[in-house]
Amino acid sequence: MREENVVIVGAGPAGLTAAIYAGRAGLSPLVIERLQPGGMMASTDLIENYPGFEAGVTGMELGTKMHQQAERFGARFEFGEVHGLDIVGDRKLLRTDLGEVNTRALIAASGTGHRLLGIPGEREFFGRGVSTCGTCDGPLYKGKTAGVVGGGNSAAQEAMFVARFAKKVYLLHRRDALRADKVLADRLLATPNIEIVWSTIPLAITGDAHGVNGMRVQNKKTGEERTIAVDGFFIFIGLIPNTRWLGDAVKLSAEGFVTTDPDLRTSVPGLFAAGDVVDKEFRQITTAVADGARAARMAERFLDQY
Ligand code: NAP
């Protein structure tokens, strides 16, 4: 079994920043990532609110830069999935695709995934017209019609991206006021080929052998049901934490996010959490980066006292 000082699970902005800080502290952290550096940020088309990039930056570019910066300071990256965690005394034993890893300090920066609706057609047509990534799949809808569900920042941002290609985008929102930040909401409302279908929920996604061809929707105020013809359907209804691998080793909130104190200590000494996986209010790249720095400094302090 491999012995490590610091393991960081997840290479989104929180994990990458923790890797930069732990690397600079000479701790040679091991970062385990399931997909690609950048995490969910990597599939964001344009990031306009990350300081220092006045013209914006793509999520892929920012993720690549952070990854390279972490490697420059001695962070090691391995790609695989962490399946489980056991706390044995003061050691944290990770069960991973790469074998077992035994570490003194652990930073959980495993982020979130997209919540799904659980309606008919969603699973059946996933990858055949149903998507949770507008930036990835938007270009497939050149001259076509797409549906989007959600009223938050993700739905607003991704609907506008899809609308660059699609002839028409219907955005379904279950209320009559958007949750998205004003700057994004104003831009969304001003996009001519986006129609917001207020107070409406999707009931089913319909399709055939060629993929999606419509969405059955219901107006929540009137109860009226109708089918809107669409060629694709994008879901942005919030986030679910990637915390299954933590099992019952650490205290989680009712929604499954990791409970921490303000210094990102969890219920297990030497186990810290950072980024979107933390039970907190604001989930931004900047707040993830701040968490990563703090968690790494706390891990460093923990190891000093070990
Ligand atoms: P979110 O803020 O939780 O918004 C989810 C949206 O989906 C809400 O409008 C919600 O409606 C709706 N919804 C939830 N369950 C639904 C259901 N079963 N059926 C229909 N609609 C449903 O999620 P998000 O937009 O993915 O954003 C997640 C976090 O990332 C947020 O903290 C956000 O600020 C952040 N983020 C920031 C940026 C940025 O700063 N540019 C970009 C993307 C994401 P209600 O409004 O009625 O609850």
XYZ file of C-alpha atoms and ligand atoms in Angstrom, residues 49 114-117 149-155 157 172-175 177-181 184 200-202 236-239 276 281-284, ligand 1:
83
model
C -15.856 36.830 -13.113
C -25.620 17.658 -12.168
C -28.951 16.899 -10.548
C -31.404 15.167 -12.870
C -35.177 15.444 -13.119
C -34.697 23.611 -17.787
C -33.559 25.656 -14.765
C -33.512 29.271 -13.663
C -30.080 29.575 -12.018
C -26.711 30.816 -13.257
C -25.900 27.548 -15.033
C -29.182 27.480 -16.955
C -25.187 30.841 -19.030
C -38.435 26.301 -18.801
C -38.438 27.764 -15.304
C -40.716 26.539 -12.549
C -41.287 30.021 -11.083
C -38.610 35.004 -11.325
C -35.112 33.825 -12.219
C -32.598 32.710 -9.590
C -29.642 33.674 -11.825
C -27.506 36.730 -10.967
C -26.792 37.019 -16.429
C -43.524 25.627 -16.235
C -42.031 22.211 -15.544
C -41.104 19.399 -17.900
C -29.435 22.629 -15.229
C -31.459 22.229 -12.062
C -28.676 22.339 -9.493
C -25.908 20.235 -8.109
C -18.349 22.930 -4.217
C -23.898 29.050 0.301
C -21.712 30.438 -2.498
C -20.309 28.166 -5.186
C -18.036 30.184 -7.411
P -28.927 26.512 -8.737
O -28.395 27.864 -8.497
O -29.215 25.623 -7.569
O -30.253 26.662 -9.620
C -31.029 25.546 -9.952
C -32.259 25.999 -10.723
O -33.008 24.858 -11.117
C -33.179 26.900 -9.918
O -33.686 27.927 -10.730
C -34.288 25.942 -9.487
O -35.540 26.575 -9.384
C -34.340 24.977 -10.642
N -34.786 23.639 -10.236
C -34.345 22.895 -9.197
N -34.951 21.701 -9.154
C -35.820 21.699 -10.197
C -36.752 20.754 -10.676
N -36.904 19.552 -10.093
N -37.497 21.084 -11.758
C -37.356 22.280 -12.360
N -36.476 23.227 -11.948
C -35.727 22.933 -10.880
O -27.947 25.624 -9.660
P -26.904 26.077 -10.801
O -27.489 27.081 -11.713
O -26.385 24.791 -11.367
O -25.731 26.758 -9.994
C -25.039 26.030 -8.955
C -24.056 26.947 -8.257
O -23.006 27.312 -9.171
C -24.689 28.243 -7.782
O -24.108 28.597 -6.557
C -24.333 29.220 -8.872
O -24.289 30.575 -8.441
C -22.964 28.721 -9.286
N -22.669 29.118 -10.682
C -22.151 30.359 -10.893
C -21.910 30.815 -12.181
C -21.374 32.194 -12.401
O -21.103 32.906 -11.446
N -21.212 32.662 -13.633
C -22.206 29.984 -13.277
C -22.737 28.720 -13.032
C -22.993 28.310 -11.724
P -35.849 27.627 -8.190
O -35.161 28.887 -8.594
O -37.335 27.697 -8.210
O -35.294 26.991 -6.942
